[in-house]
PDB file of C-alpha atoms and ligand atoms in Angstrom:
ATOM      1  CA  UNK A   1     -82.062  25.863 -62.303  1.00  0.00           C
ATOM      2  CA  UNK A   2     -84.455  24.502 -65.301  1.00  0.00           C
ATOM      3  CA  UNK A   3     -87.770  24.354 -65.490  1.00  0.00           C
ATOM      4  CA  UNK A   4     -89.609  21.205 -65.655  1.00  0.00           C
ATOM      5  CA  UNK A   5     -92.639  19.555 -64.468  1.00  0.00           C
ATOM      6  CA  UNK A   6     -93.195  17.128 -61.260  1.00  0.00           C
ATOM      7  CA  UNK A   7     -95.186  14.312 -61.438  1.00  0.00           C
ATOM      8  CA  UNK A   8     -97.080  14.026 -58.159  1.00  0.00           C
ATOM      9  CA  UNK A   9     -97.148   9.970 -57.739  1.00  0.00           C
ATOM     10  CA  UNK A  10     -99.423   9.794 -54.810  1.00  0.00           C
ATOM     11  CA  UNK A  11    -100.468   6.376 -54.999  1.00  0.00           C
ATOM     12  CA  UNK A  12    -100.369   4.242 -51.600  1.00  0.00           C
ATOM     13  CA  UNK A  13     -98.499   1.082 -52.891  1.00  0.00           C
ATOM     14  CA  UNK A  14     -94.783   0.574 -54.607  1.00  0.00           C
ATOM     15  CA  UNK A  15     -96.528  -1.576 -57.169  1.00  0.00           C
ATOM     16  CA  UNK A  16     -99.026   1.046 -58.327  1.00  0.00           C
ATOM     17  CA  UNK A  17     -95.952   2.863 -58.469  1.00  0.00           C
ATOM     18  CA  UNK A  18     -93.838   1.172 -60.834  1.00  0.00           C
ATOM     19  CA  UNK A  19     -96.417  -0.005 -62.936  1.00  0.00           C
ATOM     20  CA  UNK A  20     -97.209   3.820 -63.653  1.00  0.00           C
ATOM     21  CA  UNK A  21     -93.923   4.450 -63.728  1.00  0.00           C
ATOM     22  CA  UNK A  22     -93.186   1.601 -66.389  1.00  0.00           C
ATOM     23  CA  UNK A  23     -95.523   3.433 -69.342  1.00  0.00           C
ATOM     24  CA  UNK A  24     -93.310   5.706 -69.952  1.00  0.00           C
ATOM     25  CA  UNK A  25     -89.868   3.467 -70.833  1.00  0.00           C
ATOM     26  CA  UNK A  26     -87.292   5.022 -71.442  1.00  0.00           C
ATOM     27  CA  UNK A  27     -88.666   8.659 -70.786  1.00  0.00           C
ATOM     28  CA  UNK A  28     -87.841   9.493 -67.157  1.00  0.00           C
ATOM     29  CA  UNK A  29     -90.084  12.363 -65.865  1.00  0.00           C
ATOM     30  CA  UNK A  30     -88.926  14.104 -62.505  1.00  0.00           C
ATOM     31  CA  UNK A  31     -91.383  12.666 -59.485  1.00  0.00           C
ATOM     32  CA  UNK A  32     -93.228  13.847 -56.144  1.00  0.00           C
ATOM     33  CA  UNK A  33     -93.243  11.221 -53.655  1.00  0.00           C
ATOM     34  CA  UNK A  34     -95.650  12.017 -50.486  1.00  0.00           C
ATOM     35  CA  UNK A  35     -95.679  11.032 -47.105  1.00  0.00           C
ATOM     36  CA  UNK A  36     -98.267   7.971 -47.801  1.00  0.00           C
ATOM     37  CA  UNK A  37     -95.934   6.022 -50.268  1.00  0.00           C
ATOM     38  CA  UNK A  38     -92.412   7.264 -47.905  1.00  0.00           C
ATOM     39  CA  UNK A  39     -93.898   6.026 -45.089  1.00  0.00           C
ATOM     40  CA  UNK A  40     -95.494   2.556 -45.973  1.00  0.00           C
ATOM     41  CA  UNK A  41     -92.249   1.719 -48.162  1.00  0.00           C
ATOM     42  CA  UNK A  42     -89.460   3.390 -46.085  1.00  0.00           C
ATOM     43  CA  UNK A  43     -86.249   4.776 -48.514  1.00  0.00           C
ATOM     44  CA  UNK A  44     -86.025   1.856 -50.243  1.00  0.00           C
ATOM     45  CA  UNK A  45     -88.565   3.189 -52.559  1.00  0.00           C
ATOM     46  CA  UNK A  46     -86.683   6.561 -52.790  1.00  0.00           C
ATOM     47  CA  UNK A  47     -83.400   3.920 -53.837  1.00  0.00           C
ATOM     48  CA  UNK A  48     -84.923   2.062 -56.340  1.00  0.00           C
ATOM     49  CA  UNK A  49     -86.906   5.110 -58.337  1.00  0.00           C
ATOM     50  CA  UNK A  50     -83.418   7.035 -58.357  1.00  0.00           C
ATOM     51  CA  UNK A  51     -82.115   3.608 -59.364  1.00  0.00           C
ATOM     52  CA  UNK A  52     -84.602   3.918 -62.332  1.00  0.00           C
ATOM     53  CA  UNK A  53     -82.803   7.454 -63.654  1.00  0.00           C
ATOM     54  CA  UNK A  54     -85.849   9.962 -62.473  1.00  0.00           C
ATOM     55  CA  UNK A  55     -85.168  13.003 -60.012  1.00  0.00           C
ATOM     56  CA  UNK A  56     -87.277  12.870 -56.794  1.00  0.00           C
ATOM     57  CA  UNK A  57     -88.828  15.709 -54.906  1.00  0.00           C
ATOM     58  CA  UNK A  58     -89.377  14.132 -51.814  1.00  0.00           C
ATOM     59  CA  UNK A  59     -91.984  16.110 -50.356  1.00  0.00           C
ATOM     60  CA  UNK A  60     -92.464  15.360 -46.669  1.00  0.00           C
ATOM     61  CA  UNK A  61     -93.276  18.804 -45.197  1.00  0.00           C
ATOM     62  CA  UNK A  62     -90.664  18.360 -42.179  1.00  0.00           C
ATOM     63  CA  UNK A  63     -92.064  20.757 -38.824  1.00  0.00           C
ATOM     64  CA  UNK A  64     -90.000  20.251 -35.297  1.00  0.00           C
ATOM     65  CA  UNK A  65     -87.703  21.536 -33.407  1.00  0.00           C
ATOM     66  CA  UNK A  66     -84.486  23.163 -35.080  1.00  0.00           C
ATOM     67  CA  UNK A  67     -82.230  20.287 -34.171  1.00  0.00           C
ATOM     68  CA  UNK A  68     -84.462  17.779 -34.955  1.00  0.00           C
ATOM     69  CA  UNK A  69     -85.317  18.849 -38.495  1.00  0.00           C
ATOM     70  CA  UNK A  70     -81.684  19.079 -38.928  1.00  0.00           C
ATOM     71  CA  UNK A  71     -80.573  16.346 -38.669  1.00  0.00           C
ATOM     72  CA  UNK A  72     -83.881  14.648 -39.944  1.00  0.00           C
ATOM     73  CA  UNK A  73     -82.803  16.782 -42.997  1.00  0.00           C
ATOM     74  CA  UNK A  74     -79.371  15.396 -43.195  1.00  0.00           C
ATOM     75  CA  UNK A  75     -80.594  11.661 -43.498  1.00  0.00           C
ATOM     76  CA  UNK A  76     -83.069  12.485 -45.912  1.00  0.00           C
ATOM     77  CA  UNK A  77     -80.181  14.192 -48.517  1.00  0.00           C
ATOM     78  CA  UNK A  78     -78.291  11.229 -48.403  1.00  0.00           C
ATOM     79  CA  UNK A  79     -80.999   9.450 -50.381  1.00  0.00           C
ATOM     80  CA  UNK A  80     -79.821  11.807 -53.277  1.00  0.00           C
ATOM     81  CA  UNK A  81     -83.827  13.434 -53.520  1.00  0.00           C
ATOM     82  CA  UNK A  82     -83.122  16.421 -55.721  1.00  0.00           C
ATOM     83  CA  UNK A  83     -85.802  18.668 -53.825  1.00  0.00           C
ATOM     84  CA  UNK A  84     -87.264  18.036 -50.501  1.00  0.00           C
ATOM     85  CA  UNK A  85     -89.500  20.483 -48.519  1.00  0.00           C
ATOM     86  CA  UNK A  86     -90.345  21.938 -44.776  1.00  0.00           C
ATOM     87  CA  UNK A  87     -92.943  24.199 -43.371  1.00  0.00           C
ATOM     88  CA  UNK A  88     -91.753  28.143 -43.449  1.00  0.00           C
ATOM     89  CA  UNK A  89     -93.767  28.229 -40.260  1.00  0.00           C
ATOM     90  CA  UNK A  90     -91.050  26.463 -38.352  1.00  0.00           C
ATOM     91  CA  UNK A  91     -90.109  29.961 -38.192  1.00  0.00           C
ATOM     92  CA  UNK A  92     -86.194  31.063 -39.318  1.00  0.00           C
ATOM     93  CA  UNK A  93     -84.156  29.599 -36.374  1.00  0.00           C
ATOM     94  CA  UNK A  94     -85.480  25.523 -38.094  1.00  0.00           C
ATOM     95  CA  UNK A  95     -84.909  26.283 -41.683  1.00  0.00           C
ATOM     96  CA  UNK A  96     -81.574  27.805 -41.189  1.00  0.00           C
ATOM     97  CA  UNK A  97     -80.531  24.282 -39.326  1.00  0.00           C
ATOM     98  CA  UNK A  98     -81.908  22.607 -41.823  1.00  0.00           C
ATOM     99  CA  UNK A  99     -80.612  24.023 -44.316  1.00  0.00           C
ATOM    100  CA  UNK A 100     -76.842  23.470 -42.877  1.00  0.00           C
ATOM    101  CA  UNK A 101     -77.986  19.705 -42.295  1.00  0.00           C
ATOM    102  CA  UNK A 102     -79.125  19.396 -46.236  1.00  0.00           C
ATOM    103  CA  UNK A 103     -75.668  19.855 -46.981  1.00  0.00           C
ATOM    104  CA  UNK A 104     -74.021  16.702 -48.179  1.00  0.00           C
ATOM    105  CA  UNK A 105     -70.571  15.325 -47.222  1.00  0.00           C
ATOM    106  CA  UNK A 106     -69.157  16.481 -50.884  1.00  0.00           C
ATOM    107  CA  UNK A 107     -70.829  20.218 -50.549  1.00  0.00           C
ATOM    108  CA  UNK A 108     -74.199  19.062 -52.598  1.00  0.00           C
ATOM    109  CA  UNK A 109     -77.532  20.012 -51.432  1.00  0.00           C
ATOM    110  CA  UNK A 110     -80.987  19.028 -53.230  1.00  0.00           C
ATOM    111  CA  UNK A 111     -83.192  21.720 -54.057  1.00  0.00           C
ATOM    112  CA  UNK A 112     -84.555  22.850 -50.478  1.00  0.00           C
ATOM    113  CA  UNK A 113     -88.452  24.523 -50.723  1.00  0.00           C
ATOM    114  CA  UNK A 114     -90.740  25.674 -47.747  1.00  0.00           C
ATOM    115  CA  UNK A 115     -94.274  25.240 -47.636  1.00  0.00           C
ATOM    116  CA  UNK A 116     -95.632  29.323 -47.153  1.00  0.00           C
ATOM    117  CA  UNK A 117     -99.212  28.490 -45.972  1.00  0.00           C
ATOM    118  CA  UNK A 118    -100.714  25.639 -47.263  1.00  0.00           C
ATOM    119  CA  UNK A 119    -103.426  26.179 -49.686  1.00  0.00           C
ATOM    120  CA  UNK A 120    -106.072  23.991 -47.811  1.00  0.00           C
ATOM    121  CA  UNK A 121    -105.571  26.647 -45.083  1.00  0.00           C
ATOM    122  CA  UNK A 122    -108.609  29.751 -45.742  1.00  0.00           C
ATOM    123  CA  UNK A 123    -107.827  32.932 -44.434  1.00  0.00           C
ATOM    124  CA  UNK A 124    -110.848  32.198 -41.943  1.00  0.00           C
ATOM    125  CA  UNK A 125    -109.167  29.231 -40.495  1.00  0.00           C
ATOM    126  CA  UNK A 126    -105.693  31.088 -40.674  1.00  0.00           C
ATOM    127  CA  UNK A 127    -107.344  34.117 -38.357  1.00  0.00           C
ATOM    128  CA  UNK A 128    -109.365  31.470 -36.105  1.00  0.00           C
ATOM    129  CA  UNK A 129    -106.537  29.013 -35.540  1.00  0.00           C
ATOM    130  CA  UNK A 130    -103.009  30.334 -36.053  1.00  0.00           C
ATOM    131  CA  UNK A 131    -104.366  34.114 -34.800  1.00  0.00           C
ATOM    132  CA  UNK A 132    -102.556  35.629 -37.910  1.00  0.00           C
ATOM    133  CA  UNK A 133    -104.854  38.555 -39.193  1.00  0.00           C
ATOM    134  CA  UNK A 134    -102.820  39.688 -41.954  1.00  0.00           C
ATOM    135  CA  UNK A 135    -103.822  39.110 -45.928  1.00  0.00           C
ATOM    136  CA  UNK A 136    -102.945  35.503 -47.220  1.00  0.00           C
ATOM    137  CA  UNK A 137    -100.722  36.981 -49.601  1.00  0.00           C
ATOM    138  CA  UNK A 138     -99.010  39.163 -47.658  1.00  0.00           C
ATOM    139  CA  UNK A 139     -98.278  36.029 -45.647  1.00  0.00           C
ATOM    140  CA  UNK A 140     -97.590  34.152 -48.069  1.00  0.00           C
ATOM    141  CA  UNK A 141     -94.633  36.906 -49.562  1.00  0.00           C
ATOM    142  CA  UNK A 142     -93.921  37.112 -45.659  1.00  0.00           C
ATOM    143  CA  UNK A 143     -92.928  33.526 -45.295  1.00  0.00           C
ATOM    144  CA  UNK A 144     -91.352  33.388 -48.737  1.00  0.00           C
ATOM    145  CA  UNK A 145     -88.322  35.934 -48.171  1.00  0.00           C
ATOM    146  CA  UNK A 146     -88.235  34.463 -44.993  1.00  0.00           C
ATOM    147  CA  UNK A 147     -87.643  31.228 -46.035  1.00  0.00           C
ATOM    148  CA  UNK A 148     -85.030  33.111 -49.030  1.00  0.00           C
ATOM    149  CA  UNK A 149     -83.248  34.705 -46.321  1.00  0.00           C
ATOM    150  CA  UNK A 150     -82.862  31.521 -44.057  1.00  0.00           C
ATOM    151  CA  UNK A 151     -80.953  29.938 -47.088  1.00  0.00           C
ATOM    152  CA  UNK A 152     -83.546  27.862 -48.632  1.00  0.00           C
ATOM    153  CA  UNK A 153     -84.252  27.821 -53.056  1.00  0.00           C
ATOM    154  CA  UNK A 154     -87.584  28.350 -53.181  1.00  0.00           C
ATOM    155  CA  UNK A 155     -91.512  27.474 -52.018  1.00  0.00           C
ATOM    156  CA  UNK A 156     -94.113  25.738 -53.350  1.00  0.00           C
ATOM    157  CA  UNK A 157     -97.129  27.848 -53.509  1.00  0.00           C
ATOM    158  CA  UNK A 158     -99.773  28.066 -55.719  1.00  0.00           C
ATOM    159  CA  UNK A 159     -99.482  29.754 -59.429  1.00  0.00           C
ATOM    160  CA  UNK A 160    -101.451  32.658 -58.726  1.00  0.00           C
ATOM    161  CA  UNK A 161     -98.594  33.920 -56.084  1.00  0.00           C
ATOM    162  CA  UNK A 162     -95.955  32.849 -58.297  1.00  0.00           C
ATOM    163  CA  UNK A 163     -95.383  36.704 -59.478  1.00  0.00           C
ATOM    164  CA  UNK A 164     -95.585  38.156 -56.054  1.00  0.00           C
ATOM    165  CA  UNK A 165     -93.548  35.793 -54.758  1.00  0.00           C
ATOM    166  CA  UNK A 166     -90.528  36.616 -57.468  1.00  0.00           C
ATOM    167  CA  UNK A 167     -91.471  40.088 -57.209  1.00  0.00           C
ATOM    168  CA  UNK A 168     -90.275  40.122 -52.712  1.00  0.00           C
ATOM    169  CA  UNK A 169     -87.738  37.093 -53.346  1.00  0.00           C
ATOM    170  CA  UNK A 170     -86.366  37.353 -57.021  1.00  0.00           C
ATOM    171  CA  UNK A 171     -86.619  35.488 -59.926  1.00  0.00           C
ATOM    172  CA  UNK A 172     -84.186  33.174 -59.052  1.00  0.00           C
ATOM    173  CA  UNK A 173     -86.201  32.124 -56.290  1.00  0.00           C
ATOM    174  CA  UNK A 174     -88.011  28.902 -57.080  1.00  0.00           C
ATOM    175  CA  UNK A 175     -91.948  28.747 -57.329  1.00  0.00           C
ATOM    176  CA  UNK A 176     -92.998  24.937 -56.865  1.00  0.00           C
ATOM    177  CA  UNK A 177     -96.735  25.386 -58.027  1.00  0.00           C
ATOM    178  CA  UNK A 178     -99.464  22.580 -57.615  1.00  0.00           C
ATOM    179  CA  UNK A 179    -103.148  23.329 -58.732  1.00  0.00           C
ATOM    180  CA  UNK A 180    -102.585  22.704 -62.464  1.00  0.00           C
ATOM    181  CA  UNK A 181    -105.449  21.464 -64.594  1.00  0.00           C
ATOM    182  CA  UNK A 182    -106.432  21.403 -68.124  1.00  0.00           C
ATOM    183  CA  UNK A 183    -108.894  23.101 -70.036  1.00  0.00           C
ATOM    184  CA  UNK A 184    -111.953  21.417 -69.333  1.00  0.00           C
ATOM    185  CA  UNK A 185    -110.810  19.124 -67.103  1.00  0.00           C
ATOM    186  CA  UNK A 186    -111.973  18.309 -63.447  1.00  0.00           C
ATOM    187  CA  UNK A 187    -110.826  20.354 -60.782  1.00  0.00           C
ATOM    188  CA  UNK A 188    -111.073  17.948 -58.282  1.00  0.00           C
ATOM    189  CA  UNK A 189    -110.830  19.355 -54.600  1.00  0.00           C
ATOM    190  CA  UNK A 190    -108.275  22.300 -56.105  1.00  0.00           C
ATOM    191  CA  UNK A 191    -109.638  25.600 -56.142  1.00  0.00           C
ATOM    192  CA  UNK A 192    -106.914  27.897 -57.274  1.00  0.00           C
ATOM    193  CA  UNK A 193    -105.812  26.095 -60.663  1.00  0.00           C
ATOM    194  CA  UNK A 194    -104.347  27.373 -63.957  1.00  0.00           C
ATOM    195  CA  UNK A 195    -103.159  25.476 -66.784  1.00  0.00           C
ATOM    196  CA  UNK A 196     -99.788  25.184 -67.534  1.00  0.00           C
ATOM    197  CA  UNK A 197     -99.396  27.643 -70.220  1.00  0.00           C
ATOM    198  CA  UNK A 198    -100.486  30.090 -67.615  1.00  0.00           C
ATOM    199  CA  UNK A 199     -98.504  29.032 -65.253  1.00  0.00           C
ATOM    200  CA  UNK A 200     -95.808  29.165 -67.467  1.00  0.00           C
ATOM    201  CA  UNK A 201     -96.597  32.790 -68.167  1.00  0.00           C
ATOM    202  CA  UNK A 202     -97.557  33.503 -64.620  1.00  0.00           C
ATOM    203  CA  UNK A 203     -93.569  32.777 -63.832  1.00  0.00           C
ATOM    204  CA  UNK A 204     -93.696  29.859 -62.006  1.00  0.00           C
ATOM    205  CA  UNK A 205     -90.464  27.266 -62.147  1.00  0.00           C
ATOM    206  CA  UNK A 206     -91.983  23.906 -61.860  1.00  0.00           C
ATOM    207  CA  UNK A 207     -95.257  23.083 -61.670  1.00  0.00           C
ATOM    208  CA  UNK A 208     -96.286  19.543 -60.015  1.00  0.00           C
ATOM    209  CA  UNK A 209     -99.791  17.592 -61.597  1.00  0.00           C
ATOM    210  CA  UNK A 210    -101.026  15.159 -60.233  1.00  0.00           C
ATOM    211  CA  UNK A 211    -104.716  13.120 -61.009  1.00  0.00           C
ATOM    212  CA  UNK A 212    -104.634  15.268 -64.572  1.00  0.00           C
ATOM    213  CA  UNK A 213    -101.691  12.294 -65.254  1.00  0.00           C
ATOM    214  CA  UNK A 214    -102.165   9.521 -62.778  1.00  0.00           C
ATOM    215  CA  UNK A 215    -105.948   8.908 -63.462  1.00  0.00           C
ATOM    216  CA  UNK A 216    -105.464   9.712 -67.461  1.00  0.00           C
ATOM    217  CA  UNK A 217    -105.954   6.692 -69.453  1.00  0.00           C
ATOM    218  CA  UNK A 218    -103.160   7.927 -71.565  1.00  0.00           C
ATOM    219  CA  UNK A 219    -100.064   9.330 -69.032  1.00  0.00           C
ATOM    220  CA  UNK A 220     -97.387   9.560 -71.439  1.00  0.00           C
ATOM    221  CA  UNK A 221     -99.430  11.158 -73.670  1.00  0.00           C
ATOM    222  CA  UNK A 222    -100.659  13.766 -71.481  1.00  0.00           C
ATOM    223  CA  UNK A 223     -97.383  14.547 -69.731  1.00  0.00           C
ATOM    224  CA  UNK A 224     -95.756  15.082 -73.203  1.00  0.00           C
ATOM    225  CA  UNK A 225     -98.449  17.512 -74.216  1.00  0.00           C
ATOM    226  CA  UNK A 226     -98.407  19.076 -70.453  1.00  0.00           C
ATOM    227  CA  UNK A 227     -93.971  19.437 -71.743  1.00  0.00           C
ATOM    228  CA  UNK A 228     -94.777  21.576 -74.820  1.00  0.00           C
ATOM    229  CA  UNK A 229     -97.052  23.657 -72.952  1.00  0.00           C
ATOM    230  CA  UNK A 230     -95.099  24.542 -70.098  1.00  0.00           C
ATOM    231  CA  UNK A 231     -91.711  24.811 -71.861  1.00  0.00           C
ATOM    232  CA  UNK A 232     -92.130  25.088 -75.512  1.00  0.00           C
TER     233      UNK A 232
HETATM  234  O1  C5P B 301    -103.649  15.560 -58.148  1.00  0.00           O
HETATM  235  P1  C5P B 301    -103.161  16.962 -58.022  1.00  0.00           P
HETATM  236  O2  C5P B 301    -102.641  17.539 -59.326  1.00  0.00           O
HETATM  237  O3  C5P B 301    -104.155  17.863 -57.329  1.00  0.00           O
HETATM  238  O4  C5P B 301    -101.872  16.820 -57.069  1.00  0.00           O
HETATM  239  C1  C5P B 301    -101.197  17.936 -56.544  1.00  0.00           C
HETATM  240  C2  C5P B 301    -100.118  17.474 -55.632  1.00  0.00           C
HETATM  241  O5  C5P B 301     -99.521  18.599 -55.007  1.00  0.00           O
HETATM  242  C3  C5P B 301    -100.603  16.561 -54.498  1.00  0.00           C
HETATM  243  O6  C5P B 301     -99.536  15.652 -54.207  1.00  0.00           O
HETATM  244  C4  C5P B 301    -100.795  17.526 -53.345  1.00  0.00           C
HETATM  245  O7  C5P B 301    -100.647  16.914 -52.107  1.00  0.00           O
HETATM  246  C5  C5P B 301     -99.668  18.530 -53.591  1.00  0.00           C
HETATM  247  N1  C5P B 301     -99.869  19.852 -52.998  1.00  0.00           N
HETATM  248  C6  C5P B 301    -100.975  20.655 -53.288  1.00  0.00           C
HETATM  249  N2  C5P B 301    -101.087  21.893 -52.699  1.00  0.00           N
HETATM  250  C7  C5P B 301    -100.123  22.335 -51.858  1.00  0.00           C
HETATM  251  C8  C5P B 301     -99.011  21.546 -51.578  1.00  0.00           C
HETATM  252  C9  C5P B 301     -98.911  20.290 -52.180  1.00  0.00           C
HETATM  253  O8  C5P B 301    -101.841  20.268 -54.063  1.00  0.00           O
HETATM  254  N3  C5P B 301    -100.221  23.540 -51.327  1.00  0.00           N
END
C-alpha cells in the first residue's frame, strides 16, 4: 500500500466542493470527506467525486453496536470509498463485524482504519470521563494492535505515534496522520503538528492536510510542493 497524501475537504456545501476540486484539472489528489459534507449531500456526493477519478477516504468514525456497524459498514463499501474509518473503542467484538461487512461481493475491501483516541481527547478528560488511567500512548499502541488483530489496515493517529504505533503493529500497519503544517504556518486549533518531511521521516503512511490547502490562495501549488516533500 503507497504512500500518498489526503486532502481533508471539509467544506459544508457540494459546490464549495467542486469548485476546489476543479483547480486542480486533470490532477486528481486522493480526498477526506467528513461527516458535515456526507450528511448534508447523502452518497451522491461520494458517486460523483469517484465519478471525477479521485480515491475517497470516507471518514465517518462509525461507533454502535457490532451488528449495526456491520452492516452500516457494508453499505458504505459499496460506494467504492477506498478507506473508511471506526472508533477502536467499539472494542474488538464491532471491528471484527465490521470488518467481515467491509467485504465486497467480489472479495474487495477499502482500506479499513480505527480511530485510537482522538487527539481532541487530553489525558485529563480521558481519566475524568472514560476512567482509563493509563498513559495516552500506551493507549493509543493498546487500541492500535487491537484494532490490527481484529482485522483492520491501520489507524489514524497523530505523527508523533506513528513510530510506536509500527513499532507494537508493524510496518505494514497503516498510520493515517492529521496535524500537518508548514513551516511557519498557522497551527490553527492543532497542537501536535509536524511537517510533512517529518512525518515522512517519522514513518507515517499518509498524512491528511487540511486548511494548509483549502484556505491557500494557491491549492495546487501547495499540494504539489506538500508531494515532493512527503514522497520525494
Ligand atoms: O485543517 P486540518 O489540516 O487541521 O484538517 C485535518 C483533518 O483531519 C480534519 O478533517 C480533521 O477533522 C481530521 N482529524 C484530525 N485529528 C484526528 C482525526 C481527524 O485533525 N485525530
Amino acid at each position: 500500500m503507497g504512500k500518498d497524501i489526503i486532502i481533508a475537504c471539509d467544506f459544508s456545501t457540494k459546490e464549495d466542493t467542486f469548485s476546489f476540486l476543479d483547480r486542480f484539472k486533470d490532477i486528481k489528489p486522493f480526498v477526506k470527506i467528513g461527516m458535515e459534507l456526507y450528511y448534508s449531500e447523502g452518497s451522491d456526493i461520494i458517486k460523483e467525486i469517484k465519478a471525477r477519478g479521485h480515491k475517497i477516504f470516507l471518514d465517518l468514525k462509525l461507533h454502535d453496536i457490532p451488528n449495526t456497524v456491520k452492516r452500516a459498514m457494508s453499505v458504505l463499501s459499496k460506494l467504492n470509498i477506498d478507506m473508511c474509518s471506526l472508533h477502536a473503542g467499539g472494542t474488538s467484538d464491532m471491528m471484527r463485524a465490521a470488518a467481515e461487512g467491509i467485504i465486497r461481493d467480489d472479495g474487495t475491501r477499502p482500506m479499513f482504519i480505527a480511530v485510537t483516541q482522538l487527539t481532541s481527547t487530553s489525558q485529563e478528560s480521558m481519566q475524568r470521563d472514560l476512567l482509563i488511567d493509563e498513559p495516552m500512548d500506551k493507549v493509543v499502541a493498546h487500541y492500535a494492535l487491537t484494532a490490527k488483530n481484529s482485522g483492520l489496515d491501520g489507524v489514524v493517529c497523530s505523527p508523533h505515534e506513528s513510530s510506536r504505533v509500527h513499532s507494537v503493529c508493524g510496518k505494514d500497519f497503516l498510520t493515517v496522520t492529521p496535524g500537518i503544517r508548514f513551516k511557519d504556518s498557522v497551527k490553527d486549533d492543532q497542537s501536535r503538528i509536524m511537517t510533512p518531511i517529518e512525518a515522512k521521516k517519522a514513518g507515517s503512511d499518509y498524512i491528511v492536510i487540511g486548511r494548509p490547502i483549502t484556505t491557500s490562495k494557491d491549492p495546487v501549488w501547495v499540494y504539489g510542493e506538500s508531494l515532493k516533500e512527503f514522497l520525494d
